[in-house]
Amino acid sequence: MSQHPETKAIRLQTEQTDQKEHATPLFLTSSFTYDSAEEMGAAFADDTLDINIYSRFSNPTVDEFINKVAALEGAEDGVATGTGMAAIFSTFMTFLNQGDHIISASAVFGSTHTILTKYLPKWGISYSYFDMNKPESIEKLIKPNTKLLYVETPSNPGLDIIDIESVASLCKKHNILFVVDNCFATPAVQQPLQYGADLVLHSATKFIDGQGRVLGGIVVGKKELIKQLYLFIRNTGPSMSPFNAWVLSKSLETLFIRMEKHAANALYLAKTLQEHKKLSWVKYPFLPDHPQFEIAKKQMTNGGGILTFEIKGGVEGGRNFLNALKMLSMTNNLGDSRSIASHPASTTHSKLTEEERAAVGITPGLIRISVGLEHPEDILNDILQALEKS
Ligand SMILES: Cc1ncc(COP(=O)(O)O)c(C=O)c1O
């Protein structure tokens, strides 16, 4: 009997042990044992065997987390990593060779930008950036050695959105691997594989955890691609800890209901703040004046839990806003049940020049709100009183 994704997120679970536990068990073990020397020999002779050897390679609790995310994303298989960055870096290292070229949206998470611009060139891998608001510019960037195209949609922190289906068909035409970071939407809101992406990855640290406790990453897609990634991860070691997998797998049970509430709260705030006199604009994927509203409606079931706005007072105004907050947390994480405010220009991105910030969509007074699960009026009231002081 086929089940809805909401049910799979709750019911897909490691087979019950003899202890008859109800909640999923945690296999907090580094290695696994064998019944004979022959069995152990066979396990090492063939690295495609479906057998647990060592938790850097595989672990039942980690497998449960992978199976759930793969089911929600509509993927054949997946592989989990210790962090989102490990998922991104492992993907690049597995599928790119010396002399290859990668095309990426310029609006990507800061550490992804660092990998693309600082580390990949060290190994002879070049990159080209395109503007998420000008997808028509992508085709001109394609070279004979272009192997991979990378986007975040919605992007962090600019909330730019790209038509996954149209980028996927361009990638198919040119035989390019299309990788989507689906961290902001989560599989509860958007499934990029359905629209033709080859691989989907996540920082599970964000909405998948949902309570700011553990770090994690995951990549899902076709079996043949995941097998290559798995071998890279198994041998180089950025594997997910079983404990983190247990936390994340339990979190998936509430992912759909949380994302609905994050999005409802975010839409309420976005609509209410839209006309505020201290703001030059408010951006949220499901606001009709979002530049890619129609695309967002097509590929996302709701607008997600992140909104941004621009304080008219610039960098100083943004700093004053953060300092005036009474309830919202001042931290760089996102995707938590607790609402979080960040001001990239005076904090995470303060080392960049204004031009460099502008190139990745960070304007001087940009505030990113990761909208939590508190009562929306309480979140709004804190933002309103802080805006008065900004
Ligand atoms: C869109 C996106 N991708 C990747 C990452 C990196 O994830 P992690 O911090 O789990 O390594 C982040 C972290 O903020 C992110 O926002």
JSON list of C-alpha atoms in Angstrom, two decimals, residues 24 30-31 36 45-46 70 83 120 132 141 164 198 214 234 303 328:
[
{"chain": "A", "resi": 24, "resn": "THR", "atom": "CA", "xyz": [13.64, 4.01, 16.71]},
{"chain": "A", "resi": 30, "resn": "SER", "atom": "CA", "xyz": [31.83, 2.34, 15.72]},
{"chain": "A", "resi": 31, "resn": "SER", "atom": "CA", "xyz": [32.03, -1.15, 14.24]},
{"chain": "A", "resi": 36, "resn": "SER", "atom": "CA", "xyz": [33.43, -16.13, 11.08]},
{"chain": "A", "resi": 45, "resn": "ALA", "atom": "CA", "xyz": [36.65, -8.24, -0.42]},
{"chain": "A", "resi": 46, "resn": "ASP", "atom": "CA", "xyz": [33.55, -6.64, -1.92]},
{"chain": "A", "resi": 70, "resn": "ALA", "atom": "CA", "xyz": [15.49, 9.65, -0.08]},
{"chain": "A", "resi": 83, "resn": "THR", "atom": "CA", "xyz": [27.72, 18.59, 7.89]},
{"chain": "A", "resi": 120, "resn": "LEU", "atom": "CA", "xyz": [38.65, 24.16, -6.41]},
{"chain": "A", "resi": 132, "resn": "MET", "atom": "CA", "xyz": [20.00, 33.87, -10.35]},
{"chain": "A", "resi": 141, "resn": "LEU", "atom": "CA", "xyz": [28.85, 30.11, -19.79]},
{"chain": "A", "resi": 164, "resn": "ILE", "atom": "CA", "xyz": [14.54, 23.98, -11.62]},
{"chain": "A", "resi": 198, "resn": "ASP", "atom": "CA", "xyz": [20.38, 14.90, -10.76]},
{"chain": "A", "resi": 214, "resn": "VAL", "atom": "CA", "xyz": [23.11, 18.79, 15.64]},
{"chain": "A", "resi": 234, "resn": "ARG", "atom": "CA", "xyz": [33.56, 5.91, 2.94]},
{"chain": "A", "resi": 303, "resn": "GLY", "atom": "CA", "xyz": [7.15, 29.86, 0.77]},
{"chain": "A", "resi": 328, "resn": "LEU", "atom": "CA", "xyz": [14.45, 36.90, 18.58]}
]
